[in-house]
XYZ file of C-alpha atoms in Angstrom:
685
model
C 0.184 0.140 0.090
C 1.505 3.397 -0.863
C 1.505 6.450 1.133
C -0.709 9.425 0.014
C 0.205 12.660 1.116
C -2.810 14.583 -0.278
C -3.591 17.312 2.061
C -7.472 17.440 3.298
C -9.232 19.956 1.478
C -11.319 22.670 3.448
C -14.631 21.739 4.148
C -17.301 22.807 1.518
C -19.890 25.254 2.500
C -23.540 24.586 2.297
C -23.642 27.144 -0.792
C -20.643 25.151 -2.592
C -22.155 21.778 -1.872
C -25.674 23.280 -3.693
C -23.443 24.146 -6.657
C -22.031 20.643 -6.978
C -22.202 19.333 -10.432
C -24.436 16.171 -11.216
C -20.949 14.336 -11.962
C -19.899 15.188 -8.463
C -22.908 14.384 -7.087
C -22.684 10.840 -8.773
C -19.362 10.443 -7.337
C -20.358 11.429 -4.044
C -23.037 8.725 -4.189
C -20.613 6.305 -5.258
C -18.522 6.838 -2.089
C -21.397 5.835 -0.207
C -22.050 2.660 -2.321
C -18.426 1.675 -1.940
C -18.878 1.937 2.153
C -22.022 0.018 1.998
C -20.173 -2.808 0.046
C -17.121 -2.807 2.373
C -19.412 -3.101 5.623
C -21.301 -6.206 3.931
C -17.741 -7.642 3.538
C -16.189 -6.436 6.846
C -18.751 -5.417 9.501
C -16.330 -4.116 11.660
C -14.826 -1.291 9.539
C -14.935 2.322 10.665
C -15.142 5.240 8.368
C -14.001 8.712 8.302
C -14.666 10.599 5.457
C -15.925 10.025 1.840
C -16.061 12.978 -0.571
C -15.735 13.469 -4.300
C -12.524 14.889 -5.866
C -11.102 15.513 -8.932
C -11.683 12.578 -11.487
C -13.410 10.265 -8.766
C -14.146 9.748 -5.005
C -12.479 8.016 -2.033
C -13.566 6.647 1.291
C -11.128 6.634 4.186
C -11.510 3.375 6.323
C -9.881 1.839 9.557
C -9.747 -1.880 9.277
C -7.635 -4.621 10.247
C -7.649 -6.450 6.861
C -5.208 -4.620 4.573
C -7.565 -3.939 1.153
C -5.299 -4.378 -1.906
C -6.453 -4.539 -5.774
C -6.940 -8.151 -5.312
C -10.000 -7.127 -3.233
C -11.565 -4.798 -5.876
C -13.615 -7.586 -7.668
C -15.162 -8.637 -4.460
C -15.854 -5.024 -3.589
C -17.130 -3.973 -6.887
C -19.434 -6.849 -6.831
C -21.098 -5.873 -3.744
C -21.390 -2.409 -5.154
C -23.233 -3.805 -8.197
C -25.703 -5.269 -5.892
C -26.329 -1.930 -3.935
C -26.882 -0.255 -7.379
C -29.193 -2.838 -8.606
C -31.150 -2.612 -5.299
C -31.688 0.893 -6.605
C -32.270 2.266 -2.705
C -33.173 5.939 -2.348
C -30.817 8.352 -0.841
C -32.838 9.613 2.183
C -31.910 12.837 4.044
C -32.775 13.347 7.727
C -32.078 16.253 9.795
C -31.080 15.569 13.376
C -29.834 17.790 16.354
C -26.005 17.553 17.366
C -26.947 15.799 20.579
C -28.686 13.084 18.700
C -25.769 12.873 16.286
C -23.279 12.256 19.088
C -25.484 9.613 20.676
C -25.585 7.705 17.191
C -22.084 7.939 16.831
C -21.495 6.527 20.164
C -23.697 3.631 19.500
C -21.791 3.019 16.187
C -25.018 3.650 14.079
C -23.390 6.207 11.851
C -21.334 4.664 9.095
C -22.677 1.107 9.864
C -25.341 -1.085 8.620
C -26.937 -1.389 12.249
C -26.291 -0.163 15.553
C -22.921 -1.640 16.815
C -22.647 -0.767 20.665
C -19.403 -2.293 21.022
C -18.117 -0.311 18.133
C -18.645 3.356 18.254
C -18.050 5.508 15.301
C -15.316 7.423 16.575
C -14.252 9.296 13.370
C -17.782 10.366 12.982
C -17.332 12.080 16.326
C -14.494 14.173 14.779
C -16.338 15.060 11.608
C -19.169 16.019 13.818
C -16.725 18.843 15.522
C -15.936 20.207 11.970
C -19.568 21.399 11.481
C -20.250 25.034 12.419
C -22.524 25.624 14.949
C -25.818 26.615 13.374
C -25.337 24.470 10.460
C -27.908 21.852 10.001
C -26.658 18.174 10.733
C -28.096 15.635 8.557
C -27.938 11.912 7.802
C -28.184 10.251 4.315
C -29.316 6.366 4.321
C -29.306 4.214 1.327
C -30.825 0.978 2.298
C -29.644 -0.066 5.554
C -26.441 1.768 5.508
C -26.421 5.480 7.375
C -23.933 7.977 7.316
C -23.228 11.405 8.670
C -23.310 13.728 5.632
C -24.225 17.112 4.560
C -24.785 15.876 0.985
C -25.820 16.054 -1.990
C -26.446 12.872 -3.740
C -28.208 11.575 -6.694
C -31.873 10.346 -6.264
C -30.884 6.622 -5.885
C -28.242 4.137 -5.750
C -29.197 3.131 -9.287
C -27.991 6.238 -10.808
C -24.416 5.265 -9.922
C -24.199 2.984 -12.977
C -20.723 3.334 -14.235
C -17.976 3.080 -11.628
C -14.552 1.534 -10.970
C -11.985 1.120 -7.932
C -8.581 2.647 -8.828
C -6.224 2.051 -6.006
C -5.575 2.291 -2.473
C -3.212 4.561 -0.213
C -2.855 5.554 3.372
C -3.753 8.723 4.931
C -3.794 10.131 8.361
C -7.028 10.958 9.658
C -7.715 14.617 8.848
C -4.237 14.889 7.522
C -2.664 14.858 10.682
C 0.117 12.376 11.361
C -0.729 12.525 15.182
C -4.166 10.910 14.308
C -4.626 7.091 13.140
C -3.140 6.255 9.845
C -6.448 4.832 7.369
C -6.517 3.319 4.355
C -7.763 5.337 1.379
C -9.628 3.194 -1.043
C -10.284 5.587 -4.522
C -12.218 5.029 -7.310
C -13.881 6.994 -10.196
C -17.639 7.060 -11.394
C -19.127 8.499 -14.845
C -22.797 9.281 -16.138
C -22.536 6.308 -18.196
C -20.183 3.618 -19.382
C -18.986 5.050 -22.534
C -17.547 8.142 -20.842
C -15.642 5.960 -18.255
C -14.156 3.770 -21.145
C -13.020 7.129 -22.857
C -11.375 8.204 -19.323
C -9.397 4.940 -18.888
C -8.317 5.198 -22.672
C -7.213 8.579 -22.049
C -5.349 7.371 -19.026
C -3.579 4.639 -20.968
C -2.436 7.257 -23.508
C -1.512 9.599 -20.456
C 0.909 6.795 -19.417
C 2.416 6.733 -22.738
C 2.850 10.580 -22.600
C 4.277 10.628 -18.918
C 6.552 13.705 -19.210
C 9.009 11.818 -16.587
C 9.211 8.855 -19.216
C 9.640 11.032 -22.253
C 11.971 13.470 -20.525
C 14.220 10.599 -19.867
C 13.954 9.057 -23.333
C 14.856 12.490 -24.866
C 17.485 13.625 -22.134
C 15.764 16.519 -21.392
C 16.084 16.664 -17.391
C 17.192 14.799 -14.567
C 16.478 14.846 -10.817
C 19.513 13.802 -8.520
C 18.068 13.108 -5.339
C 21.278 11.852 -3.892
C 23.629 14.753 -4.744
C 21.354 17.934 -5.322
C 18.129 16.813 -3.541
C 14.493 15.626 -4.283
C 12.329 18.242 -6.223
C 15.290 20.190 -7.662
C 15.357 19.325 -11.466
C 18.658 19.589 -13.480
C 17.952 21.057 -17.082
C 20.221 18.971 -19.669
C 21.198 20.667 -22.739
C 18.072 19.280 -24.721
C 15.528 20.585 -22.065
C 17.400 23.787 -21.766
C 16.813 24.388 -25.180
C 13.093 24.284 -24.840
C 13.204 26.503 -21.647
C 15.251 29.278 -23.529
C 12.864 28.927 -26.380
C 10.194 29.834 -24.025
C 11.786 32.534 -22.482
C 12.744 34.168 -25.677
C 9.120 33.980 -26.777
C 8.165 35.474 -23.571
C 10.556 38.162 -23.604
C 9.603 39.232 -27.109
C 6.001 39.073 -26.347
C 6.663 41.308 -23.181
C 8.933 43.910 -25.134
C 6.210 44.728 -27.509
C 3.807 44.717 -24.791
C 5.680 47.534 -22.866
C 7.108 45.436 -20.122
C 10.456 46.326 -18.506
C 12.805 43.405 -17.649
C 14.339 43.315 -13.996
C 16.549 41.181 -12.049
C 16.393 40.354 -8.243
C 18.329 38.058 -5.796
C 17.481 34.696 -4.681
C 17.285 35.758 -0.798
C 15.904 38.259 1.096
C 15.699 39.258 4.807
C 12.765 38.234 6.998
C 11.405 41.748 7.015
C 10.394 41.598 3.453
C 8.104 38.752 3.788
C 6.702 39.921 6.947
C 5.711 43.130 5.394
C 4.145 41.487 2.501
C 2.176 38.978 4.604
C 3.726 35.837 3.616
C 5.345 35.182 6.868
C 3.954 33.295 9.061
C 1.162 32.323 6.820
C 3.144 30.931 3.906
C 6.133 29.804 6.070
C 5.216 25.883 5.755
C 5.900 26.219 2.057
C 9.100 28.219 2.371
C 12.622 26.815 3.004
C 13.714 27.185 6.242
C 15.448 30.537 7.607
C 19.213 31.017 7.361
C 20.375 32.681 10.318
C 23.297 35.125 9.000
C 25.268 37.635 10.906
C 24.035 41.218 11.080
C 25.848 43.508 9.091
C 25.081 46.956 9.537
C 27.069 50.090 10.786
C 25.425 49.860 14.123
C 26.846 46.434 14.724
C 30.178 47.194 13.825
C 29.981 50.270 16.251
C 28.643 47.969 19.045
C 31.814 45.725 18.196
C 34.135 48.372 18.604
C 32.895 49.643 21.903
C 32.654 46.097 23.330
C 36.302 45.407 22.246
C 37.758 48.713 23.787
C 35.610 48.148 27.132
C 37.100 44.684 27.352
C 40.553 45.948 26.870
C 39.922 48.777 29.490
C 38.665 45.987 31.887
C 41.376 43.722 31.412
C 44.196 46.542 31.933
C 42.765 47.757 35.189
C 42.220 44.206 36.772
C 45.988 43.329 35.708
C 47.375 46.478 37.246
C 45.238 45.791 40.315
C 46.215 42.194 40.701
C 49.921 43.252 40.284
C 49.635 46.018 43.162
C 47.684 43.542 45.407
C 50.612 41.060 45.114
C 53.015 43.320 45.713
C 51.369 44.717 48.868
C 50.560 41.034 50.393
C 54.257 40.271 49.929
C 55.282 43.356 51.746
C 52.878 43.063 54.395
C 54.447 39.842 55.711
C 51.575 37.428 54.963
C 52.338 33.946 55.665
C 53.081 31.595 52.655
C 49.741 29.877 52.427
C 47.648 32.787 53.222
C 49.384 34.808 50.644
C 48.997 31.951 48.206
C 45.147 31.750 48.718
C 44.589 35.426 48.527
C 46.609 35.463 45.283
C 44.567 32.661 43.890
C 41.386 34.373 44.599
C 42.447 37.352 43.192
C 43.108 35.827 40.075
C 39.917 34.064 39.849
C 38.112 37.335 40.070
C 40.315 38.641 37.297
C 39.312 35.845 35.031
C 35.704 36.060 35.868
C 35.874 39.649 34.842
C 37.902 38.803 31.875
C 35.227 36.050 30.701
C 32.252 38.375 31.280
C 33.751 40.931 29.110
C 34.566 38.270 26.242
C 30.909 37.246 26.546
C 29.825 40.664 26.075
C 31.847 40.951 22.978
C 30.843 37.551 21.501
C 26.968 38.636 22.091
C 27.683 41.892 20.312
C 29.467 40.017 17.483
C 27.168 36.935 17.192
C 23.824 38.792 16.649
C 21.959 37.269 13.493
C 18.813 37.971 11.481
C 16.854 35.743 9.311
C 17.091 35.350 5.373
C 14.718 33.495 3.171
C 14.950 31.843 -0.105
C 12.716 33.643 -2.157
C 9.560 31.650 -2.762
C 7.862 34.521 -4.700
C 9.016 37.481 -6.951
C 6.396 40.087 -6.065
C 7.731 41.365 -2.827
C 11.090 42.011 -4.857
C 9.258 43.781 -7.472
C 7.118 45.908 -4.867
C 10.864 47.187 -3.850
C 11.881 47.921 -7.201
C 8.657 50.071 -7.416
C 9.463 51.769 -4.317
C 13.256 52.553 -5.341
C 12.122 55.507 -7.339
C 9.696 58.437 -6.776
C 6.502 57.508 -9.203
C 3.999 59.684 -10.532
C 0.889 58.919 -12.627
C 3.061 59.521 -15.897
C 5.038 56.461 -14.918
C 1.865 54.091 -14.913
C 1.321 51.791 -16.043
C 4.536 50.258 -14.749
C 5.062 46.744 -16.178
C 8.123 44.980 -14.257
C 8.767 41.371 -15.909
C 11.081 38.708 -14.674
C 12.061 35.046 -15.266
C 13.045 34.780 -11.578
C 13.839 31.712 -9.850
C 11.920 30.812 -6.765
C 12.127 28.101 -4.256
C 9.123 26.453 -2.314
C 9.372 23.436 0.152
C 6.865 21.429 -1.383
C 6.358 18.487 1.016
C 8.034 15.223 -0.322
C 4.749 13.220 -0.924
C 3.507 16.132 -3.308
C 6.694 16.236 -5.468
C 6.105 14.912 -9.109
C 8.387 15.386 -11.883
C 8.308 18.666 -13.255
C 4.845 19.081 -12.091
C 5.806 19.870 -8.386
C 9.161 20.595 -7.850
C 11.181 22.724 -4.968
C 13.163 24.981 -7.530
C 11.175 26.897 -10.484
C 11.566 29.475 -12.990
C 8.555 31.718 -13.014
C 7.386 33.709 -16.079
C 6.391 36.329 -13.725
C 5.384 40.119 -13.995
C 3.535 42.872 -11.895
C 1.759 45.562 -13.266
C 1.110 48.541 -11.399
C -1.561 50.845 -12.508
C -4.264 53.546 -11.505
C -7.712 52.249 -11.063
C -8.790 53.828 -14.466
C -5.999 51.856 -16.147
C -7.153 48.491 -14.675
C -9.482 47.367 -17.115
C -7.084 47.877 -20.211
C -4.325 46.241 -18.239
C -6.176 43.099 -17.082
C -7.646 42.442 -20.543
C -4.290 42.898 -22.195
C -2.941 40.186 -20.076
C -6.062 37.854 -20.925
C -5.336 38.777 -24.514
C -1.616 37.521 -23.993
C -2.994 34.307 -22.761
C -5.101 33.773 -26.071
C -2.026 34.575 -28.129
C -0.058 31.882 -26.473
C -3.189 29.374 -26.849
C -2.757 29.832 -30.459
C 1.011 29.203 -30.782
C 0.681 25.947 -28.622
C -2.433 24.672 -30.291
C -4.417 24.768 -26.988
C -7.987 24.879 -28.461
C -9.973 23.893 -25.294
C -9.445 26.607 -22.302
C -11.317 28.309 -19.405
C -10.849 31.235 -16.979
C -11.754 30.443 -13.459
C -12.759 33.765 -11.874
C -11.822 33.116 -8.110
C -13.692 35.246 -5.606
C -13.751 35.847 -1.567
C -16.204 34.717 1.166
C -17.297 37.685 3.041
C -17.532 35.377 6.336
C -13.807 34.780 6.221
C -12.659 38.537 5.710
C -9.887 38.874 8.375
C -9.036 35.219 8.500
C -8.594 33.650 5.084
C -9.021 37.081 3.069
C -7.545 40.635 3.833
C -10.303 42.662 5.635
C -11.285 45.098 3.162
C -14.694 44.446 2.115
C -15.328 47.646 -0.046
C -12.129 46.911 -2.109
C -13.283 43.153 -2.333
C -16.320 44.358 -4.068
C -14.992 46.776 -6.100
C -12.000 44.678 -7.574
C -14.184 41.701 -8.054
C -16.808 43.760 -10.190
C -13.798 45.244 -12.124
C -12.403 41.764 -12.985
C -16.099 40.353 -13.827
C -16.928 43.517 -16.179
C -13.490 42.669 -18.072
C -14.168 39.079 -18.561
C -17.974 39.792 -19.835
C -16.630 42.697 -21.947
C -13.944 40.626 -23.533
C -16.344 37.879 -24.115
C -13.762 35.037 -22.697
C -15.274 32.141 -21.313
C -15.138 31.706 -17.708
C -16.486 30.381 -14.640
C -16.988 32.054 -11.384
C -15.532 29.870 -8.190
C -16.197 31.635 -4.641
C -13.734 31.113 -1.724
C -10.623 30.588 -3.808
C -9.206 34.136 -4.219
C -5.903 34.915 -3.154
C -5.580 36.293 0.131
C -4.974 39.986 -1.038
C -7.542 40.013 -4.043
C -9.334 38.217 -6.936
C -7.649 36.059 -9.215
C -8.272 34.183 -12.530
C -6.790 30.690 -13.038
C -6.230 29.719 -16.423
C -7.275 26.166 -17.114
C -6.560 24.505 -20.363
C -6.933 20.897 -21.983
C -4.030 18.904 -23.552
C -4.324 17.193 -26.825
C -5.471 13.930 -24.930
C -8.138 15.859 -22.885
C -6.174 16.099 -19.397
C -7.014 19.372 -17.618
C -4.165 21.612 -16.463
C -3.839 24.913 -14.448
C -1.521 26.928 -16.528
C -1.209 30.074 -15.185
C -2.750 32.790 -12.936
C -4.006 36.549 -12.993
C -4.286 37.900 -9.682
C -5.479 41.613 -8.285
C -3.534 42.799 -5.452
C -5.168 45.741 -3.428
C -3.718 44.863 -0.191
C 0.298 44.413 -0.288
C 1.160 47.553 -2.376
C -0.168 49.490 0.800
C 1.768 47.367 3.101
C 4.883 48.258 1.337
C 3.833 52.057 1.583
C 3.848 52.202 -2.495
C 2.707 55.667 -3.832
C 2.451 57.580 -6.746
C 1.588 61.347 -7.332
C -1.564 61.752 -9.081
C -2.864 64.587 -11.329
C -4.176 66.258 -8.367
C -0.883 66.302 -6.702
C -2.043 63.769 -4.104
C -0.159 60.503 -3.028
C -2.227 57.268 -3.931
C -1.757 53.606 -3.569
C -1.301 51.692 -7.228
C -3.247 48.689 -8.029
C -1.073 45.517 -8.745
C -1.688 43.010 -11.305
C 0.162 39.604 -10.790
C 0.488 37.636 -13.859
C 2.413 34.472 -15.104
C 0.880 33.482 -18.342
C 3.659 30.667 -19.165
C 3.345 29.506 -15.304
C 6.736 28.011 -14.138
C 8.866 26.754 -16.707
C 8.982 23.378 -14.963
C 5.384 22.890 -14.811
C 4.519 24.111 -18.220
C 7.003 22.115 -19.944
C 6.098 18.922 -18.176
C 2.536 19.914 -19.704
C 4.030 20.512 -23.119
C 5.854 16.995 -23.087
C 2.488 15.370 -22.574
C 0.646 17.578 -24.731
C 2.773 17.077 -27.835
C 3.985 13.410 -26.626
C 7.614 14.662 -27.103
C 6.842 15.600 -30.718
C 7.448 19.360 -30.404
C 6.997 21.764 -33.238
C 10.077 22.957 -35.242
C 10.530 26.015 -33.304
C 10.687 24.376 -29.881
C 12.143 20.917 -30.625
C 15.392 20.388 -28.800
C 16.919 18.877 -31.903
C 15.400 20.669 -34.997
C 17.239 19.303 -37.923
C 19.457 16.120 -38.429
C 21.459 15.867 -41.973
C 21.634 12.295 -42.857
C 24.036 11.152 -45.589
C 23.533 8.092 -47.824
C 27.137 6.794 -47.779
C 30.465 8.199 -46.658
C 31.739 9.729 -49.967
C 34.163 12.626 -48.862
C 32.594 15.080 -51.457
C 29.100 14.049 -50.130
C 29.977 14.618 -46.211
C 31.325 18.173 -47.416
C 28.118 18.999 -49.087
C 26.192 17.746 -45.882
C 28.726 19.739 -43.395
C 28.149 22.856 -45.614
C 24.227 22.617 -44.768
C 24.858 21.965 -41.290
C 27.170 25.180 -40.968
C 24.766 27.343 -42.693
C 21.870 26.137 -40.259
C 24.107 26.648 -37.416
C 25.226 29.984 -38.458
C 21.497 30.937 -38.206
C 21.086 29.564 -34.624
C 19.243 26.207 -35.831
C 19.683 23.285 -33.257
C 21.109 21.010 -36.056
C 23.317 17.867 -36.083
C 24.806 15.763 -38.606
C 25.010 11.938 -38.912
C 27.762 11.178 -41.561
C 28.441 7.721 -40.241
C 29.046 4.442 -42.281
C 25.367 2.983 -40.772
C 22.520 2.270 -43.566
C 20.234 5.050 -44.274
C 17.346 3.274 -43.060
C 19.206 3.030 -39.548
C 20.039 6.687 -39.598
C 16.103 7.421 -40.282
C 14.836 5.204 -37.628
C 17.507 6.613 -35.028
C 16.377 10.057 -35.620
C 12.742 9.066 -35.427
C 13.299 7.483 -31.817
C 15.167 10.732 -31.026
C 12.222 12.720 -32.154
C 14.172 15.066 -34.392
C 11.772 17.312 -35.957
C 13.022 17.400 -39.489
C 15.629 15.118 -41.145
C 17.570 16.444 -44.386
C 18.655 13.352 -46.527
C 21.495 13.874 -48.862
C 22.511 11.377 -51.576
C 24.991 11.709 -54.695
C 22.008 12.489 -56.897
C 20.826 15.253 -54.260
C 24.321 16.742 -54.183
C 24.471 16.872 -58.078
C 21.338 18.453 -58.306
C 21.765 20.868 -55.154
C 18.798 19.365 -53.670
C 18.095 17.683 -50.110
C 15.235 15.044 -49.392
C 12.896 16.344 -46.489
C 11.434 13.959 -43.961
C 9.434 15.236 -40.908
C 9.056 13.211 -37.770
C 5.865 11.144 -37.870
C 4.972 12.396 -41.306
C 7.477 10.671 -43.482
C 9.140 11.633 -46.787
C 7.847 14.988 -48.466
C 10.717 14.294 -51.202
C 13.802 16.116 -52.839
C 13.818 19.892 -53.047
C 16.191 22.492 -53.707
C 18.516 23.099 -50.588
C 18.297 26.931 -50.655
C 14.514 26.696 -50.522
C 14.197 24.239 -47.779
C 16.857 26.085 -45.696
C 14.894 29.296 -46.279
C 11.603 27.646 -45.464
C 13.235 26.127 -42.477
C 14.330 29.412 -41.100
C 11.001 31.007 -41.740
C 9.140 28.308 -39.856
C 11.129 28.806 -36.790
C 10.867 32.394 -36.947
C 7.113 32.516 -37.222
C 6.963 29.523 -34.593
C 4.630 27.558 -36.625
C 2.740 24.563 -35.271
């Protein structure tokens, strides 16, 4: 059984539950059908939570029997019986006192009362239900569970389901709590949708970016010497990374962005001011305690050293005088010796105290943190100069390296890493400029979608929850309403398809998460576009407006390509490693038919011409048969192969082959080279 470190999701509010889709309701109901089946096989089972999740559902269970995939057919057979019985999902409202009593009797999460097996996890679940919120049970047949719903009408509506895997998870995600078995499954509206899903999963396995990345030599993760989640970019992977950075730089330059560069570390004060500490501390690398390096510290050290020297000189003089005085006064030898030793002990104590004072002044430290986000640094760049309304909008862009201490169980290839290169920018603008700037960012997304052939996408507009102001969200109700209305108006006026999701905004303002779907239909969060009305005020950022008053700018955080690590992982799977010409790690390979010296010279001249134009090109002039050379290039996913033989050389031609498409025939060399350069320049798909 594998360990599952998935963090528990925050409990859904009643409003969020009311908005659950039909598919989510089916999956939630499937979890109850699963629990019913497990209890029929193992009546002693204890259940914790069974929510719908992305792509399916799970139920956490405590059971002495270790469930494995070998048990799935038995469990699924019992589930089918419950579905065939077509029991109604009946809802019952109860008091908190009644729920506590029923949990103690073992009724909740069971087929009948079990006085010797109380529902201990249900008592814990009850504690999470806010006071005043109705407490409800759901019954299907003789299975009763504490649940806020919603569900489908009958168990018969759960017609297409399959158990997928089992993992372990701590109750409520806390390692101090019991470790439970988490049984995962998925469910769909019908069998054809489920078959399509599993077909997609099979294709996804073939496209796994970790597998293809290793085959193509794009990146490596050296856990022994470098550390987990810290990818090393190999030459071919670096080529992709730099092409993306070039694309972003060109796009942003045309859009009026100014490029900046910031350090990889900063003082604790930076992140205290931004609000990331202490709330974001768990996602940051631990602090580095470094010596304070300020003029004040140097002055303190000098004073401490001077005081120590003065005290030691005075003590030595007093000691010498006392020794002479004792001898002159005729003290007996033993008494004089004891007196001298006492005096010397006092000297040492005083000297040590002075030394400790000096060390205290010398060893004062302050905390520095590895940069987890670029925004605070950009805020300080804004603050570095006086600004007026004439400077706005100010667009600052950076490919900033950031470091986040993702939990070990969450690390996954390039998708979840601890070092990341972020396509980041921050736009500082006046309120009246906001709509145009926010819309321009969205238009930039649409441009990128076209370049990468992303046809299906959606903007998720995340708003705040008024009930959580001052806790999860900055306590500025008027600014929340105002900025959310501004974002909503931009989305409506631009005609971009979006869905509104409450309670998922950033702590400092509303945001848009950009969802895209790959060529095989896998959903992926590409990037984010956020409004920040709170943090600029914390840093005291201001500009002088037309009326000569100081005002705080709005800030738009945007990262259209997200992090390079995550985006390249997505592109590997989207293209299955078959990158378009402009993005391919090896764009062209020139292959010779034979080893004739004149032919090799002709082929080498093609390689040099392409290299002179910054094309990533290699030559294969070996003695291998041409079919073997072509097969090797296909295996390496080289985009374009230029095959040259004696007749091609005589005619000044090359034969063109495209990976996965085959032979396009012989063409004049000059025209082929010109077309390659133009295709790369235009970033053709």
